[in-house]
Amino acid sequence: MRRKLVVGNWKMYGRLASNRVLLEGILTGVRELHGADYAVCVPYPYLAQAQSLLQGSNVAWGAQNVNQHEEGAFTGAVAPGMLTDFGCSYVIIGHSERRGLFHESNEIVDAKFIATLKAGMKPVFCVGETLAERESGITEQVVATQLKSVLSYAGVQALSNAVIAYEPVWAIGTGRTATPDQAQAVHAYIRGCVAQHDSQIAQSLCILYGGSVKANNAAELFAMPDIDGGLIGGASLVADDFLAICRAGVRT
Ligand code: PEP
């Protein structure tokens, strides 16, 4: 039986004062929830704040990106060991905003995936198709290519310490959510692809859905058999909204 997981992606939002209000609000509500896992992925400068407010609680924290190198002359980059210094458990890898806006290829994303695992953190590995790709009927092909790339680079065993997030690009930050059936179909497809390599790893693999998950649609998405929780952008910035989604994770 897989546990549900709800991960907030704050993107490039937040300030010290508002973060404190948000994290304290989340902590108050999440304290009484059991049976699921929760995390927030915050901007780098706020990792120390997340660590100091969340340690000892049932909310883990992590980052939204990492450099694939252990150290070196990479101005502006952040190494995996720097994230573990601040207690990070998760790193979002291959988010479509990084693939698109920052031109991260499958090769770069795969290297970041391995570097995250090597440092002892869990990659939240994002896959998903654009609207044009969905409309051309190649959703499965796109997702399979992204998956195959990481599988051939890291091996299926690596997925036993990772999370996959299916995030259709057309649903991210648009208010347009995949229907539970649309999302379930891709989640089942992903699990099937992994099962071709290892059926046990596929069965225990946590596959999140991300893309305009809100308080009013989380429960029906999370009720689908292959949807194990959510990667939440906009709605993770408001404590009550994030908590409502966390509660949906517990109910199903
Ligand atoms: C995301 O940033 O991963 C995301 C899913 O954003 P939103 O929930 O705002 O669509």
mmCIF file with all atom_site columns, C-alpha atoms in Angstrom, residues 95-197:
data_model
loop_
_atom_site.group_PDB
_atom_site.id
_atom_site.type_symbol
_atom_site.label_atom_id
_atom_site.label_alt_id
_atom_site.label_comp_id
_atom_site.label_asym_id
_atom_site.label_entity_id
_atom_site.label_seq_id
_atom_site.pdbx_PDB_ins_code
_atom_site.Cartn_x
_atom_site.Cartn_y
_atom_site.Cartn_z
_atom_site.occupancy
_atom_site.B_iso_or_equiv
_atom_site.pdbx_formal_charge
_atom_site.auth_seq_id
_atom_site.auth_comp_id
_atom_site.auth_asym_id
_atom_site.auth_atom_id
_atom_site.pdbx_PDB_model_num
ATOM 1   C CA . HIS A 1 95  ? 10.439 20.677 -13.740 1.00 0.00 ? 95  HIS A CA 1
ATOM 2   C CA . SER A 1 96  ? 9.067  21.878 -17.068 1.00 0.00 ? 96  SER A CA 1
ATOM 3   C CA . GLU A 1 97  ? 9.969  25.461 -16.157 1.00 0.00 ? 97  GLU A CA 1
ATOM 4   C CA . ARG A 1 98  ? 13.604 24.363 -15.851 1.00 0.00 ? 98  ARG A CA 1
ATOM 5   C CA . ARG A 1 99  ? 13.453 22.223 -18.978 1.00 0.00 ? 99  ARG A CA 1
ATOM 6   C CA . GLY A 1 100 ? 11.817 25.054 -20.943 1.00 0.00 ? 100 GLY A CA 1
ATOM 7   C CA . LEU A 1 101 ? 13.046 28.366 -19.519 1.00 0.00 ? 101 LEU A CA 1
ATOM 8   C CA . PHE A 1 102 ? 16.521 27.164 -18.551 1.00 0.00 ? 102 PHE A CA 1
ATOM 9   C CA . HIS A 1 103 ? 17.013 24.765 -21.462 1.00 0.00 ? 103 HIS A CA 1
ATOM 10  C CA . GLU A 1 104 ? 17.695 21.685 -19.339 1.00 0.00 ? 104 GLU A CA 1
ATOM 11  C CA . SER A 1 105 ? 18.051 18.695 -21.643 1.00 0.00 ? 105 SER A CA 1
ATOM 12  C CA . ASN A 1 106 ? 17.281 15.091 -20.660 1.00 0.00 ? 106 ASN A CA 1
ATOM 13  C CA . GLU A 1 107 ? 21.035 14.594 -20.198 1.00 0.00 ? 107 GLU A CA 1
ATOM 14  C CA . ILE A 1 108 ? 21.334 17.447 -17.705 1.00 0.00 ? 108 ILE A CA 1
ATOM 15  C CA . VAL A 1 109 ? 18.165 16.428 -15.886 1.00 0.00 ? 109 VAL A CA 1
ATOM 16  C CA . ASP A 1 110 ? 19.382 12.829 -15.647 1.00 0.00 ? 110 ASP A CA 1
ATOM 17  C CA . ALA A 1 111 ? 22.733 13.935 -14.219 1.00 0.00 ? 111 ALA A CA 1
ATOM 18  C CA . LYS A 1 112 ? 20.922 16.033 -11.607 1.00 0.00 ? 112 LYS A CA 1
ATOM 19  C CA . PHE A 1 113 ? 18.737 13.034 -10.756 1.00 0.00 ? 113 PHE A CA 1
ATOM 20  C CA . ILE A 1 114 ? 21.807 10.873 -10.054 1.00 0.00 ? 114 ILE A CA 1
ATOM 21  C CA . ALA A 1 115 ? 23.577 13.645 -8.127  1.00 0.00 ? 115 ALA A CA 1
ATOM 22  C CA . THR A 1 116 ? 20.519 14.051 -5.887  1.00 0.00 ? 116 THR A CA 1
ATOM 23  C CA . LEU A 1 117 ? 20.338 10.337 -5.124  1.00 0.00 ? 117 LEU A CA 1
ATOM 24  C CA . LYS A 1 118 ? 24.070 10.136 -4.519  1.00 0.00 ? 118 LYS A CA 1
ATOM 25  C CA . ALA A 1 119 ? 23.758 12.855 -1.889  1.00 0.00 ? 119 ALA A CA 1
ATOM 26  C CA . GLY A 1 120 ? 21.023 10.856 -0.119  1.00 0.00 ? 120 GLY A CA 1
ATOM 27  C CA . MET A 1 121 ? 18.014 12.972 -1.150  1.00 0.00 ? 121 MET A CA 1
ATOM 28  C CA . LYS A 1 122 ? 14.916 11.952 -3.094  1.00 0.00 ? 122 LYS A CA 1
ATOM 29  C CA . PRO A 1 123 ? 14.510 13.371 -6.583  1.00 0.00 ? 123 PRO A CA 1
ATOM 30  C CA . VAL A 1 124 ? 10.967 14.385 -7.509  1.00 0.00 ? 124 VAL A CA 1
ATOM 31  C CA . PHE A 1 125 ? 11.467 13.684 -11.185 1.00 0.00 ? 125 PHE A CA 1
ATOM 32  C CA . CYS A 1 126 ? 9.058  15.623 -13.425 1.00 0.00 ? 126 CYS A CA 1
ATOM 33  C CA . VAL A 1 127 ? 7.757  14.397 -16.758 1.00 0.00 ? 127 VAL A CA 1
ATOM 34  C CA . GLY A 1 128 ? 4.963  15.697 -18.936 1.00 0.00 ? 128 GLY A CA 1
ATOM 35  C CA . GLU A 1 129 ? 3.830  16.809 -22.347 1.00 0.00 ? 129 GLU A CA 1
ATOM 36  C CA . THR A 1 130 ? 3.028  20.218 -23.826 1.00 0.00 ? 130 THR A CA 1
ATOM 37  C CA . LEU A 1 131 ? -0.432 21.034 -25.143 1.00 0.00 ? 131 LEU A CA 1
ATOM 38  C CA . ALA A 1 132 ? 0.763  20.656 -28.744 1.00 0.00 ? 132 ALA A CA 1
ATOM 39  C CA . GLU A 1 133 ? 2.161  17.222 -27.927 1.00 0.00 ? 133 GLU A CA 1
ATOM 40  C CA . ARG A 1 134 ? -1.095 16.132 -26.264 1.00 0.00 ? 134 ARG A CA 1
ATOM 41  C CA . GLU A 1 135 ? -3.101 17.412 -29.200 1.00 0.00 ? 135 GLU A CA 1
ATOM 42  C CA . SER A 1 136 ? -0.865 15.515 -31.598 1.00 0.00 ? 136 SER A CA 1
ATOM 43  C CA . GLY A 1 137 ? -1.559 12.334 -29.635 1.00 0.00 ? 137 GLY A CA 1
ATOM 44  C CA . ILE A 1 138 ? 2.046  11.799 -28.529 1.00 0.00 ? 138 ILE A CA 1
ATOM 45  C CA . THR A 1 139 ? 1.667  12.195 -24.742 1.00 0.00 ? 139 THR A CA 1
ATOM 46  C CA . GLU A 1 140 ? 2.799  8.633  -24.031 1.00 0.00 ? 140 GLU A CA 1
ATOM 47  C CA . GLN A 1 141 ? 5.742  8.926  -26.407 1.00 0.00 ? 141 GLN A CA 1
ATOM 48  C CA . VAL A 1 142 ? 6.953  12.128 -24.741 1.00 0.00 ? 142 VAL A CA 1
ATOM 49  C CA . VAL A 1 143 ? 6.648  10.739 -21.234 1.00 0.00 ? 143 VAL A CA 1
ATOM 50  C CA . ALA A 1 144 ? 8.262  7.449  -22.289 1.00 0.00 ? 144 ALA A CA 1
ATOM 51  C CA . THR A 1 145 ? 11.247 9.302  -23.781 1.00 0.00 ? 145 THR A CA 1
ATOM 52  C CA . GLN A 1 146 ? 11.777 11.293 -20.572 1.00 0.00 ? 146 GLN A CA 1
ATOM 53  C CA . LEU A 1 147 ? 11.444 8.132  -18.476 1.00 0.00 ? 147 LEU A CA 1
ATOM 54  C CA . LYS A 1 148 ? 13.583 5.974  -20.726 1.00 0.00 ? 148 LYS A CA 1
ATOM 55  C CA . SER A 1 149 ? 16.321 8.547  -20.625 1.00 0.00 ? 149 SER A CA 1
ATOM 56  C CA . VAL A 1 150 ? 16.557 8.512  -16.822 1.00 0.00 ? 150 VAL A CA 1
ATOM 57  C CA . LEU A 1 151 ? 16.106 4.734  -16.670 1.00 0.00 ? 151 LEU A CA 1
ATOM 58  C CA . SER A 1 152 ? 18.946 4.076  -19.053 1.00 0.00 ? 152 SER A CA 1
ATOM 59  C CA . TYR A 1 153 ? 21.153 6.573  -17.260 1.00 0.00 ? 153 TYR A CA 1
ATOM 60  C CA . ALA A 1 154 ? 20.355 5.643  -13.642 1.00 0.00 ? 154 ALA A CA 1
ATOM 61  C CA . GLY A 1 155 ? 18.876 2.136  -13.866 1.00 0.00 ? 155 GLY A CA 1
ATOM 62  C CA . VAL A 1 156 ? 15.484 1.038  -12.565 1.00 0.00 ? 156 VAL A CA 1
ATOM 63  C CA . GLN A 1 157 ? 16.820 0.415  -9.037  1.00 0.00 ? 157 GLN A CA 1
ATOM 64  C CA . ALA A 1 158 ? 17.306 4.171  -8.673  1.00 0.00 ? 158 ALA A CA 1
ATOM 65  C CA . LEU A 1 159 ? 13.547 4.621  -8.803  1.00 0.00 ? 159 LEU A CA 1
ATOM 66  C CA . SER A 1 160 ? 13.131 2.844  -5.471  1.00 0.00 ? 160 SER A CA 1
ATOM 67  C CA . ASN A 1 161 ? 14.459 6.041  -3.848  1.00 0.00 ? 161 ASN A CA 1
ATOM 68  C CA . ALA A 1 162 ? 12.735 8.502  -6.133  1.00 0.00 ? 162 ALA A CA 1
ATOM 69  C CA . VAL A 1 163 ? 9.341  10.038 -6.784  1.00 0.00 ? 163 VAL A CA 1
ATOM 70  C CA . ILE A 1 164 ? 7.924  10.693 -10.246 1.00 0.00 ? 164 ILE A CA 1
ATOM 71  C CA . ALA A 1 165 ? 5.683  13.688 -10.866 1.00 0.00 ? 165 ALA A CA 1
ATOM 72  C CA . TYR A 1 166 ? 3.483  13.647 -13.943 1.00 0.00 ? 166 TYR A CA 1
ATOM 73  C CA . GLU A 1 167 ? 2.978  17.299 -14.797 1.00 0.00 ? 167 GLU A CA 1
ATOM 74  C CA . PRO A 1 168 ? 1.281  18.058 -18.087 1.00 0.00 ? 168 PRO A CA 1
ATOM 75  C CA . VAL A 1 169 ? 2.883  21.364 -19.089 1.00 0.00 ? 169 VAL A CA 1
ATOM 76  C CA . TRP A 1 170 ? -0.476 22.749 -20.256 1.00 0.00 ? 170 TRP A CA 1
ATOM 77  C CA . ALA A 1 171 ? -1.875 22.336 -16.734 1.00 0.00 ? 171 ALA A CA 1
ATOM 78  C CA . ILE A 1 172 ? 0.926  24.050 -14.799 1.00 0.00 ? 172 ILE A CA 1
ATOM 79  C CA . GLY A 1 173 ? -0.099 27.432 -13.465 1.00 0.00 ? 173 GLY A CA 1
ATOM 80  C CA . THR A 1 174 ? -2.899 27.689 -16.022 1.00 0.00 ? 174 THR A CA 1
ATOM 81  C CA . GLY A 1 175 ? -5.891 26.751 -13.873 1.00 0.00 ? 175 GLY A CA 1
ATOM 82  C CA . ARG A 1 176 ? -6.519 23.978 -16.384 1.00 0.00 ? 176 ARG A CA 1
ATOM 83  C CA . THR A 1 177 ? -6.271 20.604 -14.657 1.00 0.00 ? 177 THR A CA 1
ATOM 84  C CA . ALA A 1 178 ? -6.079 17.194 -16.277 1.00 0.00 ? 178 ALA A CA 1
ATOM 85  C CA . THR A 1 179 ? -9.268 15.297 -15.518 1.00 0.00 ? 179 THR A CA 1
ATOM 86  C CA . PRO A 1 180 ? -8.820 12.438 -13.053 1.00 0.00 ? 180 PRO A CA 1
ATOM 87  C CA . ASP A 1 181 ? -9.230 9.991  -15.965 1.00 0.00 ? 181 ASP A CA 1
ATOM 88  C CA . GLN A 1 182 ? -6.652 11.773 -18.140 1.00 0.00 ? 182 GLN A CA 1
ATOM 89  C CA . ALA A 1 183 ? -4.153 11.859 -15.280 1.00 0.00 ? 183 ALA A CA 1
ATOM 90  C CA . GLN A 1 184 ? -4.857 8.268  -14.229 1.00 0.00 ? 184 GLN A CA 1
ATOM 91  C CA . ALA A 1 185 ? -4.247 7.048  -17.781 1.00 0.00 ? 185 ALA A CA 1
ATOM 92  C CA . VAL A 1 186 ? -0.765 8.582  -17.889 1.00 0.00 ? 186 VAL A CA 1
ATOM 93  C CA . HIS A 1 187 ? 0.065  7.479  -14.337 1.00 0.00 ? 187 HIS A CA 1
ATOM 94  C CA . ALA A 1 188 ? -0.900 3.895  -15.194 1.00 0.00 ? 188 ALA A CA 1
ATOM 95  C CA . TYR A 1 189 ? 1.189  4.158  -18.355 1.00 0.00 ? 189 TYR A CA 1
ATOM 96  C CA . ILE A 1 190 ? 4.225  5.359  -16.354 1.00 0.00 ? 190 ILE A CA 1
ATOM 97  C CA . ARG A 1 191 ? 3.806  2.551  -13.825 1.00 0.00 ? 191 ARG A CA 1
ATOM 98  C CA . GLY A 1 192 ? 3.523  0.092  -16.711 1.00 0.00 ? 192 GLY A CA 1
ATOM 99  C CA . CYS A 1 193 ? 6.753  1.371  -18.291 1.00 0.00 ? 193 CYS A CA 1
ATOM 100 C CA . VAL A 1 194 ? 8.606  0.924  -14.996 1.00 0.00 ? 194 VAL A CA 1
ATOM 101 C CA . ALA A 1 195 ? 7.015  -2.523 -14.503 1.00 0.00 ? 195 ALA A CA 1
ATOM 102 C CA . GLN A 1 196 ? 8.630  -3.678 -17.734 1.00 0.00 ? 196 GLN A CA 1
ATOM 103 C CA . HIS A 1 197 ? 11.935 -3.269 -15.892 1.00 0.00 ? 197 HIS A CA 1
#
